[in-house]
RNA sequence: GGUCGCAUAGCUCAGUUGGUUAGAGCGUUGCAUUCACAUUGCAAAGGCCCCUGGUUCGAGUCCAGGUGCGAUCACCA
């Protein structure tokens, strides 16, 4: 009898197997057998946040990437999967600030250096946790190339890109209005804000001869322009540029009439006053008509001195009091109207965005490049048209196009401290802008003044991670004497969640074409969101967050991986339940017991089974073709079909279909049908050898097909087969992917006597 | 308001280019159990594939319209 335990225990083998793989060196492509003749196949890992433990979304991504990498490695590619971790600027700063808050302090009570040092140590402490998590997920990535987004080599590349863009006139600093989060004290890109529907009172105020509507009376201090639609018949008699005296909140003002098509005649009274310093639409109107404007609200969201007795109050606190005052002085005409509109919020803290005029660096998205190439936006669209970048599943390509077509300039500066500082100095005397990527410039090259002021801002994280595919390869090239960029770029696949299609994928495409003239990757595979069994988003507040490592402890990494892949079609959200993982653990056990059965029979029924006989079943089977039973022929034909179809499915990213058909075959064909038939066949001396050989072939092939999905148990069983000299390759991770044998045709022709 | 998507078994979902009796996991019901595995096996129940119309020899799959649901983007005070 077999000496193997009755059930498979993942806890005893997973870490040993990962170590075995590490020791083999096969995660590093140059160490693979016949590395020189292999064709490169590269995936750059989306670097998880160094500061947070992995969540189940990471587990999904890592699993998909690992499946692709293991599949291609077995198919003979020179596979590089480059791991990394992300300093995750804004995200981490928010987490770190919360920690400070708990300690009763805040970044505004520290120097910038103290803060940066604190955040750095915080991240370094946690960084190994994510790396450990990646390993426990079975990721066969090349740790010798592990890269951190703040590695000096990476930062240098980011700086060089910025400098080049500045020389090309692609980046500029502008004092236009931006999204401002009063809590986090930073500007945000449109993408970093969200909208929420609110129903709020809508007030009608008397403004000279007009009635204006507003939901934000507190911003109306200082309003001295009234804007009408040029085609509005009601106000035909008022000419643009005319002025009039109006009694207003803070006393009489001299108001000027402006006509602009931005006004909606149907909305409210069809008349509005503008607050250019705190509203994007108003700002644009002011720009068009070259109007003056004044700051009413400070960066913390409090009213300034212009608000008189309300100065220093938070706007929401002041609103009702101001309405009351307006009523008292007879300016309030109507208050009972409700108004449903979308308010813009910080995506991180959910606080109201208060637009502010703060200088920011922007990248031009729609302007032609100096070297004659189209704009960054158009280059990316062209790449899609020419299929140099393909997004898996067409729907994402459509979404991508739609977003690209409406793109606006990208603000890349943030007023946060944790991140890559913007390498710019300003001359206090002549205002010269100096790009200083080595931080060595001491005096202004233009006027020789030594009064230089450093830009206080940091880059948007996505500006640096948008360069990740080439930056990682270049950084490794700089660290070690390797030709990584030449060898592994462009990469083959970018696998990530669809939620960062715009944040990340779009920027990678644009920046890579800009810098390298090449696409960063051939294909983009987007996975969906992992949800709980009730399709709810996982969140701490709902207490339904699945900790992947906890699941691995309970059911094993293979079970988690298989459960995640099993019903995952590209880009659709995935409900994950404990039952599903449990079911997949059962499947692993099934495979284990198939192996036990075969091994126990190979000892008793065929003590003389030689290695050669076992590993070359095809020849053995062929020579004995006439002795084959229908069961033998049937299962081999099905195996053959499985090899073909699962290979094609994997090639086309239909991982779930491959997983399902392999599952189906192993359990319901191999085990339920063939193993049952073999029990009789093994008792027949004439059929015994052939039956065993068929079992070996089936088992070895299934282990190979399953290995990308369930790397640990398959490698473990393989090692047992190997100990008994039943398989040739030492490690399954580098075994050859099964080739179709066209067995059935061969068997039929031989059995029937025709060549 | 723009864009995109979804609707298939009790639940969660697969179903690539249109092609026989539409599948899986979990759940339900009945039977089996010294024989690899109770983390099991065998069997069963359960589907106008949202509705209407069209294209086709043939539609869950393609087209049009409808209904319901959702995602995402967006400067209407």
mmCIF file of C-alpha atoms in Angstrom, chain A residues 335-700:
data_model
loop_
_atom_site.group_PDB
_atom_site.id
_atom_site.type_symbol
_atom_site.label_atom_id
_atom_site.label_comp_id
_atom_site.label_asym_id
_atom_site.label_seq_id
_atom_site.Cartn_x
_atom_site.Cartn_y
_atom_site.Cartn_z
ATOM 1 C CA UNK A 335 -35.668 80.041 -0.183
ATOM 2 C CA UNK A 336 -38.109 77.205 -0.543
ATOM 3 C CA UNK A 337 -36.693 75.667 -3.682
ATOM 4 C CA UNK A 338 -34.776 72.380 -3.467
ATOM 5 C CA UNK A 339 -32.058 71.650 -5.872
ATOM 6 C CA UNK A 340 -30.616 68.252 -6.812
ATOM 7 C CA UNK A 341 -27.074 68.387 -8.002
ATOM 8 C CA UNK A 342 -23.766 66.556 -7.906
ATOM 9 C CA UNK A 343 -21.142 67.721 -5.506
ATOM 10 C CA UNK A 344 -17.496 66.937 -6.001
ATOM 11 C CA UNK A 345 -15.714 65.118 -3.202
ATOM 12 C CA UNK A 346 -12.199 63.986 -2.401
ATOM 13 C CA UNK A 347 -12.114 60.302 -3.383
ATOM 14 C CA UNK A 348 -10.105 59.529 -0.303
ATOM 15 C CA UNK A 349 -11.789 61.351 2.555
ATOM 16 C CA UNK A 350 -15.135 62.242 1.014
ATOM 17 C CA UNK A 351 -14.865 65.870 2.037
ATOM 18 C CA UNK A 352 -16.138 68.559 -0.283
ATOM 19 C CA UNK A 353 -13.695 69.709 -2.892
ATOM 20 C CA UNK A 354 -13.194 73.467 -2.652
ATOM 21 C CA UNK A 355 -11.687 74.661 -5.896
ATOM 22 C CA UNK A 356 -8.736 76.958 -5.344
ATOM 23 C CA UNK A 357 -6.292 78.832 -7.453
ATOM 24 C CA UNK A 358 -3.028 77.091 -6.686
ATOM 25 C CA UNK A 359 -0.146 76.825 -9.128
ATOM 26 C CA UNK A 360 0.303 73.288 -10.397
ATOM 27 C CA UNK A 361 2.427 71.504 -12.948
ATOM 28 C CA UNK A 362 0.484 70.074 -15.865
ATOM 29 C CA UNK A 363 1.295 67.775 -18.757
ATOM 30 C CA UNK A 364 -0.151 68.715 -22.106
ATOM 31 C CA UNK A 365 -2.296 65.928 -23.368
ATOM 32 C CA UNK A 366 -3.569 67.218 -26.664
ATOM 33 C CA UNK A 367 -0.784 69.337 -28.060
ATOM 34 C CA UNK A 368 1.477 68.027 -30.816
ATOM 35 C CA UNK A 369 4.948 67.011 -29.771
ATOM 36 C CA UNK A 370 7.968 69.092 -30.734
ATOM 37 C CA UNK A 371 9.495 66.293 -32.796
ATOM 38 C CA UNK A 372 6.451 66.276 -35.044
ATOM 39 C CA UNK A 373 4.690 63.367 -33.392
ATOM 40 C CA UNK A 374 1.017 63.701 -32.481
ATOM 41 C CA UNK A 375 -0.094 64.625 -28.979
ATOM 42 C CA UNK A 376 0.309 62.140 -26.144
ATOM 43 C CA UNK A 377 -3.401 61.486 -26.312
ATOM 44 C CA UNK A 378 -3.322 60.857 -30.050
ATOM 45 C CA UNK A 379 -0.269 58.632 -29.806
ATOM 46 C CA UNK A 380 -2.134 56.433 -27.370
ATOM 47 C CA UNK A 381 -5.220 56.315 -29.574
ATOM 48 C CA UNK A 382 -3.064 55.487 -32.569
ATOM 49 C CA UNK A 383 -1.455 52.663 -30.649
ATOM 50 C CA UNK A 384 -4.908 51.194 -30.142
ATOM 51 C CA UNK A 385 -5.830 51.612 -33.779
ATOM 52 C CA UNK A 386 -2.656 49.926 -34.915
ATOM 53 C CA UNK A 387 -3.186 47.220 -32.321
ATOM 54 C CA UNK A 388 0.214 47.838 -30.827
ATOM 55 C CA UNK A 389 -1.636 47.805 -27.546
ATOM 56 C CA UNK A 390 -4.579 45.490 -27.239
ATOM 57 C CA UNK A 391 -6.962 45.641 -24.359
ATOM 58 C CA UNK A 392 -8.444 42.289 -23.565
ATOM 59 C CA UNK A 393 -12.167 42.477 -23.946
ATOM 60 C CA UNK A 394 -13.385 45.055 -26.329
ATOM 61 C CA UNK A 395 -15.556 46.861 -23.853
ATOM 62 C CA UNK A 396 -12.540 48.213 -22.016
ATOM 63 C CA UNK A 397 -11.042 49.384 -25.255
ATOM 64 C CA UNK A 398 -14.197 51.407 -25.888
ATOM 65 C CA UNK A 399 -14.142 52.856 -22.408
ATOM 66 C CA UNK A 400 -10.477 53.669 -22.809
ATOM 67 C CA UNK A 401 -11.073 55.450 -26.107
ATOM 68 C CA UNK A 402 -13.954 57.440 -24.756
ATOM 69 C CA UNK A 403 -11.895 58.652 -21.836
ATOM 70 C CA UNK A 404 -8.902 59.443 -24.016
ATOM 71 C CA UNK A 405 -11.001 61.437 -26.429
ATOM 72 C CA UNK A 406 -12.213 63.671 -23.614
ATOM 73 C CA UNK A 407 -8.925 63.927 -21.775
ATOM 74 C CA UNK A 408 -7.689 67.227 -20.401
ATOM 75 C CA UNK A 409 -4.264 68.288 -19.251
ATOM 76 C CA UNK A 410 -2.967 66.190 -16.417
ATOM 77 C CA UNK A 411 -1.962 67.929 -13.200
ATOM 78 C CA UNK A 412 1.108 66.109 -11.885
ATOM 79 C CA UNK A 413 2.022 68.145 -8.806
ATOM 80 C CA UNK A 414 0.601 67.442 -5.384
ATOM 81 C CA UNK A 415 0.931 69.439 -2.197
ATOM 82 C CA UNK A 416 1.806 66.386 -0.204
ATOM 83 C CA UNK A 417 5.096 65.432 1.349
ATOM 84 C CA UNK A 418 5.384 61.706 0.885
ATOM 85 C CA UNK A 419 6.534 61.213 -2.651
ATOM 86 C CA UNK A 420 9.123 62.181 -5.189
ATOM 87 C CA UNK A 421 9.923 65.894 -4.821
ATOM 88 C CA UNK A 422 9.541 67.954 -7.942
ATOM 89 C CA UNK A 423 13.092 68.774 -9.023
ATOM 90 C CA UNK A 424 12.543 72.437 -9.681
ATOM 91 C CA UNK A 425 13.931 75.640 -8.207
ATOM 92 C CA UNK A 426 12.668 79.138 -8.793
ATOM 93 C CA UNK A 427 14.904 82.180 -8.803
ATOM 94 C CA UNK A 428 13.465 84.674 -6.358
ATOM 95 C CA UNK A 429 14.961 87.564 -8.308
ATOM 96 C CA UNK A 430 14.304 86.880 -11.968
ATOM 97 C CA UNK A 431 11.635 84.148 -11.604
ATOM 98 C CA UNK A 432 13.689 81.763 -13.752
ATOM 99 C CA UNK A 433 12.506 78.144 -13.569
ATOM 100 C CA UNK A 434 15.417 75.782 -13.048
ATOM 101 C CA UNK A 435 15.014 72.043 -13.517
ATOM 102 C CA UNK A 436 17.579 70.682 -11.110
ATOM 103 C CA UNK A 437 17.510 66.915 -11.138
ATOM 104 C CA UNK A 438 20.722 66.463 -9.157
ATOM 105 C CA UNK A 439 19.786 69.120 -6.604
ATOM 106 C CA UNK A 440 23.151 70.797 -7.192
ATOM 107 C CA UNK A 441 22.247 74.171 -8.607
ATOM 108 C CA UNK A 442 23.133 76.885 -6.113
ATOM 109 C CA UNK A 443 22.701 79.991 -8.191
ATOM 110 C CA UNK A 444 20.435 81.130 -10.981
ATOM 111 C CA UNK A 445 22.002 80.438 -14.368
ATOM 112 C CA UNK A 446 20.287 83.502 -15.756
ATOM 113 C CA UNK A 447 20.845 86.252 -13.196
ATOM 114 C CA UNK A 448 23.387 84.502 -10.937
ATOM 115 C CA UNK A 449 21.264 85.156 -7.896
ATOM 116 C CA UNK A 450 21.704 82.674 -5.090
ATOM 117 C CA UNK A 451 18.207 83.263 -3.809
ATOM 118 C CA UNK A 452 16.646 80.061 -5.112
ATOM 119 C CA UNK A 453 13.451 78.637 -3.831
ATOM 120 C CA UNK A 454 12.717 74.944 -4.060
ATOM 121 C CA UNK A 455 9.396 73.804 -5.463
ATOM 122 C CA UNK A 456 7.565 72.501 -2.391
ATOM 123 C CA UNK A 457 5.494 69.894 -4.203
ATOM 124 C CA UNK A 458 5.809 66.224 -5.043
ATOM 125 C CA UNK A 459 4.798 64.299 -8.124
ATOM 126 C CA UNK A 460 1.484 62.593 -8.501
ATOM 127 C CA UNK A 461 2.295 58.936 -7.849
ATOM 128 C CA UNK A 462 0.935 58.071 -11.247
ATOM 129 C CA UNK A 463 3.526 60.228 -12.938
ATOM 130 C CA UNK A 464 6.248 57.930 -11.662
ATOM 131 C CA UNK A 465 4.324 54.682 -11.782
ATOM 132 C CA UNK A 466 3.220 55.610 -15.281
ATOM 133 C CA UNK A 467 6.849 55.018 -16.187
ATOM 134 C CA UNK A 468 7.054 51.732 -14.325
ATOM 135 C CA UNK A 469 7.472 49.266 -17.223
ATOM 136 C CA UNK A 470 10.582 50.879 -18.643
ATOM 137 C CA UNK A 471 11.777 52.420 -15.382
ATOM 138 C CA UNK A 472 12.009 49.043 -13.650
ATOM 139 C CA UNK A 473 13.928 47.495 -16.510
ATOM 140 C CA UNK A 474 16.218 50.508 -16.841
ATOM 141 C CA UNK A 475 16.782 50.660 -13.095
ATOM 142 C CA UNK A 476 17.794 47.015 -13.014
ATOM 143 C CA UNK A 477 20.022 47.568 -15.962
ATOM 144 C CA UNK A 478 21.710 50.365 -14.046
ATOM 145 C CA UNK A 479 22.076 48.272 -10.895
ATOM 146 C CA UNK A 480 23.464 45.184 -12.547
ATOM 147 C CA UNK A 481 25.170 44.582 -15.804
ATOM 148 C CA UNK A 482 22.131 43.346 -17.648
ATOM 149 C CA UNK A 483 20.587 44.315 -20.952
ATOM 150 C CA UNK A 484 17.109 44.315 -19.517
ATOM 151 C CA UNK A 485 15.546 47.059 -21.574
ATOM 152 C CA UNK A 486 16.773 45.610 -24.853
ATOM 153 C CA UNK A 487 15.778 42.096 -23.875
ATOM 154 C CA UNK A 488 12.482 42.480 -22.100
ATOM 155 C CA UNK A 489 10.887 45.615 -23.493
ATOM 156 C CA UNK A 490 8.200 46.047 -24.723
ATOM 157 C CA UNK A 491 6.689 43.609 -22.296
ATOM 158 C CA UNK A 492 4.021 41.139 -23.314
ATOM 159 C CA UNK A 493 1.232 41.618 -20.832
ATOM 160 C CA UNK A 494 0.074 44.183 -18.314
ATOM 161 C CA UNK A 495 -2.341 42.599 -15.911
ATOM 162 C CA UNK A 496 -4.204 44.851 -13.514
ATOM 163 C CA UNK A 497 -7.607 45.827 -12.173
ATOM 164 C CA UNK A 498 -9.922 47.744 -14.481
ATOM 165 C CA UNK A 499 -10.359 50.392 -11.817
ATOM 166 C CA UNK A 500 -6.942 51.820 -12.633
ATOM 167 C CA UNK A 501 -7.315 51.763 -16.406
ATOM 168 C CA UNK A 502 -7.229 55.551 -16.593
ATOM 169 C CA UNK A 503 -5.012 56.253 -13.616
ATOM 170 C CA UNK A 504 -2.312 53.901 -14.666
ATOM 171 C CA UNK A 505 -2.678 52.055 -17.961
ATOM 172 C CA UNK A 506 -3.445 55.189 -19.961
ATOM 173 C CA UNK A 507 -0.486 57.032 -18.471
ATOM 174 C CA UNK A 508 1.872 54.109 -19.044
ATOM 175 C CA UNK A 509 0.945 54.003 -22.702
ATOM 176 C CA UNK A 510 1.421 57.732 -23.209
ATOM 177 C CA UNK A 511 4.632 58.060 -21.226
ATOM 178 C CA UNK A 512 6.182 54.983 -22.731
ATOM 179 C CA UNK A 513 5.586 56.138 -26.276
ATOM 180 C CA UNK A 514 6.913 59.540 -25.364
ATOM 181 C CA UNK A 515 10.088 58.232 -23.793
ATOM 182 C CA UNK A 516 10.865 55.014 -25.655
ATOM 183 C CA UNK A 517 8.813 55.388 -28.834
ATOM 184 C CA UNK A 518 7.439 51.969 -28.035
ATOM 185 C CA UNK A 519 4.361 50.598 -26.442
ATOM 186 C CA UNK A 520 5.033 49.411 -22.877
ATOM 187 C CA UNK A 521 3.136 46.162 -23.392
ATOM 188 C CA UNK A 522 1.407 44.258 -26.135
ATOM 189 C CA UNK A 523 -1.681 43.311 -24.223
ATOM 190 C CA UNK A 524 -3.589 44.617 -21.283
ATOM 191 C CA UNK A 525 -5.540 42.077 -19.318
ATOM 192 C CA UNK A 526 -7.961 43.646 -16.881
ATOM 193 C CA UNK A 527 -9.486 41.738 -14.025
ATOM 194 C CA UNK A 528 -12.590 42.653 -12.087
ATOM 195 C CA UNK A 529 -13.253 43.425 -8.504
ATOM 196 C CA UNK A 530 -13.412 40.589 -6.018
ATOM 197 C CA UNK A 531 -16.644 40.826 -4.102
ATOM 198 C CA UNK A 532 -18.050 38.835 -1.241
ATOM 199 C CA UNK A 533 -20.580 36.076 -1.674
ATOM 200 C CA UNK A 534 -23.427 38.598 -1.679
ATOM 201 C CA UNK A 535 -21.746 40.624 -4.401
ATOM 202 C CA UNK A 536 -20.947 43.373 -1.950
ATOM 203 C CA UNK A 537 -17.806 45.362 -2.298
ATOM 204 C CA UNK A 538 -15.324 44.398 0.341
ATOM 205 C CA UNK A 539 -14.725 47.103 2.848
ATOM 206 C CA UNK A 540 -13.575 47.396 6.389
ATOM 207 C CA UNK A 541 -16.796 49.045 7.453
ATOM 208 C CA UNK A 542 -18.858 46.101 6.213
ATOM 209 C CA UNK A 543 -16.495 43.721 7.909
ATOM 210 C CA UNK A 544 -16.500 41.472 4.871
ATOM 211 C CA UNK A 545 -12.886 41.846 3.859
ATOM 212 C CA UNK A 546 -11.295 38.546 2.974
ATOM 213 C CA UNK A 547 -7.699 38.262 4.038
ATOM 214 C CA UNK A 548 -6.061 36.108 1.389
ATOM 215 C CA UNK A 549 -3.363 34.885 3.719
ATOM 216 C CA UNK A 550 -5.936 33.748 6.242
ATOM 217 C CA UNK A 551 -7.700 31.805 3.512
ATOM 218 C CA UNK A 552 -4.393 30.241 2.533
ATOM 219 C CA UNK A 553 -3.811 29.147 6.106
ATOM 220 C CA UNK A 554 -7.154 27.414 6.160
ATOM 221 C CA UNK A 555 -7.499 25.951 2.698
ATOM 222 C CA UNK A 556 -4.158 26.304 0.987
ATOM 223 C CA UNK A 557 -2.871 28.616 -1.670
ATOM 224 C CA UNK A 558 -3.887 26.311 -4.506
ATOM 225 C CA UNK A 559 -7.494 26.242 -3.361
ATOM 226 C CA UNK A 560 -7.655 30.034 -3.146
ATOM 227 C CA UNK A 561 -6.047 30.459 -6.544
ATOM 228 C CA UNK A 562 -8.313 27.940 -8.206
ATOM 229 C CA UNK A 563 -11.404 29.426 -6.603
ATOM 230 C CA UNK A 564 -10.449 32.903 -7.780
ATOM 231 C CA UNK A 565 -9.832 31.786 -11.335
ATOM 232 C CA UNK A 566 -12.631 29.297 -11.645
ATOM 233 C CA UNK A 567 -15.429 31.712 -12.469
ATOM 234 C CA UNK A 568 -13.464 34.722 -13.561
ATOM 235 C CA UNK A 569 -14.052 35.969 -17.029
ATOM 236 C CA UNK A 570 -11.998 38.944 -18.087
ATOM 237 C CA UNK A 571 -13.066 42.154 -16.471
ATOM 238 C CA UNK A 572 -16.130 40.904 -14.680
ATOM 239 C CA UNK A 573 -16.412 41.149 -10.955
ATOM 240 C CA UNK A 574 -15.871 37.963 -9.018
ATOM 241 C CA UNK A 575 -17.896 36.819 -6.054
ATOM 242 C CA UNK A 576 -15.753 34.815 -3.708
ATOM 243 C CA UNK A 577 -17.260 32.583 -1.076
ATOM 244 C CA UNK A 578 -15.693 30.346 1.464
ATOM 245 C CA UNK A 579 -17.656 27.423 0.061
ATOM 246 C CA UNK A 580 -16.036 27.870 -3.273
ATOM 247 C CA UNK A 581 -12.562 27.811 -1.799
ATOM 248 C CA UNK A 582 -13.489 24.772 0.216
ATOM 249 C CA UNK A 583 -14.722 23.029 -2.914
ATOM 250 C CA UNK A 584 -11.415 23.703 -4.590
ATOM 251 C CA UNK A 585 -9.538 22.288 -1.641
ATOM 252 C CA UNK A 586 -11.606 19.144 -2.161
ATOM 253 C CA UNK A 587 -10.512 19.129 -5.756
ATOM 254 C CA UNK A 588 -6.884 19.214 -4.678
ATOM 255 C CA UNK A 589 -7.567 16.292 -2.440
ATOM 256 C CA UNK A 590 -9.133 14.445 -5.327
ATOM 257 C CA UNK A 591 -5.984 14.882 -7.322
ATOM 258 C CA UNK A 592 -3.994 13.710 -4.345
ATOM 259 C CA UNK A 593 -6.009 10.541 -4.080
ATOM 260 C CA UNK A 594 -5.790 9.826 -7.776
ATOM 261 C CA UNK A 595 -2.056 9.909 -7.304
ATOM 262 C CA UNK A 596 -2.232 7.698 -4.244
ATOM 263 C CA UNK A 597 -4.265 5.143 -6.124
ATOM 264 C CA UNK A 598 -1.875 5.018 -9.036
ATOM 265 C CA UNK A 599 1.181 4.900 -6.861
ATOM 266 C CA UNK A 600 -0.151 2.149 -4.670
ATOM 267 C CA UNK A 601 -0.960 0.070 -7.721
ATOM 268 C CA UNK A 602 2.365 0.704 -9.304
ATOM 269 C CA UNK A 603 4.048 -0.894 -6.303
ATOM 270 C CA UNK A 604 1.815 -3.908 -6.013
ATOM 271 C CA UNK A 605 0.598 -4.532 -9.498
ATOM 272 C CA UNK A 606 3.731 -3.674 -11.324
ATOM 273 C CA UNK A 607 6.813 -3.953 -9.158
ATOM 274 C CA UNK A 608 8.948 -4.209 -12.260
ATOM 275 C CA UNK A 609 7.576 -1.078 -13.878
ATOM 276 C CA UNK A 610 10.670 0.534 -15.206
ATOM 277 C CA UNK A 611 11.163 4.217 -15.482
ATOM 278 C CA UNK A 612 11.403 4.017 -19.243
ATOM 279 C CA UNK A 613 8.133 2.208 -19.483
ATOM 280 C CA UNK A 614 6.449 4.740 -17.314
ATOM 281 C CA UNK A 615 7.676 7.917 -18.927
ATOM 282 C CA UNK A 616 7.258 6.719 -22.496
ATOM 283 C CA UNK A 617 3.724 5.455 -22.381
ATOM 284 C CA UNK A 618 2.973 6.654 -25.869
ATOM 285 C CA UNK A 619 5.316 4.146 -27.439
ATOM 286 C CA UNK A 620 4.277 1.473 -25.038
ATOM 287 C CA UNK A 621 0.672 2.097 -25.745
ATOM 288 C CA UNK A 622 1.212 2.203 -29.475
ATOM 289 C CA UNK A 623 3.051 -1.103 -29.547
ATOM 290 C CA UNK A 624 0.221 -2.653 -27.667
ATOM 291 C CA UNK A 625 -2.528 -0.876 -29.464
ATOM 292 C CA UNK A 626 -4.538 -3.950 -30.163
ATOM 293 C CA UNK A 627 -4.638 -4.705 -26.479
ATOM 294 C CA UNK A 628 -6.170 -1.345 -25.687
ATOM 295 C CA UNK A 629 -9.582 -1.274 -24.230
ATOM 296 C CA UNK A 630 -12.288 1.141 -25.230
ATOM 297 C CA UNK A 631 -11.808 2.867 -21.907
ATOM 298 C CA UNK A 632 -8.134 3.465 -22.698
ATOM 299 C CA UNK A 633 -8.873 4.857 -26.123
ATOM 300 C CA UNK A 634 -11.666 7.025 -24.901
ATOM 301 C CA UNK A 635 -9.766 8.654 -22.075
ATOM 302 C CA UNK A 636 -6.698 9.291 -24.217
ATOM 303 C CA UNK A 637 -8.792 10.903 -26.914
ATOM 304 C CA UNK A 638 -10.351 13.140 -24.293
ATOM 305 C CA UNK A 639 -6.974 13.978 -22.829
ATOM 306 C CA UNK A 640 -5.773 14.967 -26.218
ATOM 307 C CA UNK A 641 -8.738 17.231 -26.759
ATOM 308 C CA UNK A 642 -8.168 18.733 -23.321
ATOM 309 C CA UNK A 643 -4.550 19.563 -24.076
ATOM 310 C CA UNK A 644 -5.548 21.316 -27.266
ATOM 311 C CA UNK A 645 -8.389 23.236 -25.854
ATOM 312 C CA UNK A 646 -6.823 24.313 -22.574
ATOM 313 C CA UNK A 647 -3.728 25.507 -24.427
ATOM 314 C CA UNK A 648 -5.821 27.637 -26.742
ATOM 315 C CA UNK A 649 -7.829 28.969 -23.830
ATOM 316 C CA UNK A 650 -4.707 29.952 -21.931
ATOM 317 C CA UNK A 651 -3.255 31.611 -25.003
ATOM 318 C CA UNK A 652 -6.388 33.718 -25.221
ATOM 319 C CA UNK A 653 -6.650 34.628 -21.545
ATOM 320 C CA UNK A 654 -9.689 32.441 -20.984
ATOM 321 C CA UNK A 655 -8.182 31.171 -17.788
ATOM 322 C CA UNK A 656 -11.484 30.257 -16.210
ATOM 323 C CA UNK A 657 -12.441 28.075 -19.127
ATOM 324 C CA UNK A 658 -9.146 26.264 -19.034
ATOM 325 C CA UNK A 659 -9.537 25.801 -15.294
ATOM 326 C CA UNK A 660 -13.062 24.494 -15.638
ATOM 327 C CA UNK A 661 -12.298 21.994 -18.347
ATOM 328 C CA UNK A 662 -9.254 20.646 -16.549
ATOM 329 C CA UNK A 663 -11.267 20.332 -13.359
ATOM 330 C CA UNK A 664 -13.998 18.529 -15.243
ATOM 331 C CA UNK A 665 -11.570 16.145 -16.876
ATOM 332 C CA UNK A 666 -9.582 15.308 -13.767
ATOM 333 C CA UNK A 667 -12.557 14.675 -11.562
ATOM 334 C CA UNK A 668 -15.272 13.378 -13.822
ATOM 335 C CA UNK A 669 -13.327 11.647 -16.571
ATOM 336 C CA UNK A 670 -9.996 10.595 -15.157
ATOM 337 C CA UNK A 671 -11.174 9.735 -11.636
ATOM 338 C CA UNK A 672 -14.818 8.844 -12.041
ATOM 339 C CA UNK A 673 -14.566 6.948 -15.282
ATOM 340 C CA UNK A 674 -11.057 5.820 -16.056
ATOM 341 C CA UNK A 675 -9.776 5.022 -12.586
ATOM 342 C CA UNK A 676 -12.933 3.022 -11.970
ATOM 343 C CA UNK A 677 -12.411 1.103 -15.229
ATOM 344 C CA UNK A 678 -8.775 0.560 -14.382
ATOM 345 C CA UNK A 679 -9.680 -1.324 -11.253
ATOM 346 C CA UNK A 680 -10.864 -4.232 -13.393
ATOM 347 C CA UNK A 681 -8.195 -3.785 -16.022
ATOM 348 C CA UNK A 682 -5.419 -3.967 -13.464
ATOM 349 C CA UNK A 683 -6.568 -7.425 -12.465
ATOM 350 C CA UNK A 684 -6.042 -8.655 -16.011
ATOM 351 C CA UNK A 685 -2.381 -9.550 -16.606
ATOM 352 C CA UNK A 686 -2.610 -8.722 -20.293
ATOM 353 C CA UNK A 687 -3.971 -5.256 -19.665
ATOM 354 C CA UNK A 688 -2.095 -4.358 -16.516
ATOM 355 C CA UNK A 689 1.028 -2.796 -17.972
ATOM 356 C CA UNK A 690 -0.877 -0.819 -20.522
ATOM 357 C CA UNK A 691 -3.363 0.414 -17.968
ATOM 358 C CA UNK A 692 -0.641 1.580 -15.619
ATOM 359 C CA UNK A 693 1.207 3.304 -18.417
ATOM 360 C CA UNK A 694 -1.985 5.084 -19.338
ATOM 361 C CA UNK A 695 -2.454 6.141 -15.719
ATOM 362 C CA UNK A 696 1.054 7.579 -15.597
ATOM 363 C CA UNK A 697 0.517 9.488 -18.780
ATOM 364 C CA UNK A 698 -2.790 10.846 -17.565
ATOM 365 C CA UNK A 699 -1.438 11.831 -14.196
ATOM 366 C CA UNK A 700 1.736 13.448 -15.461
#
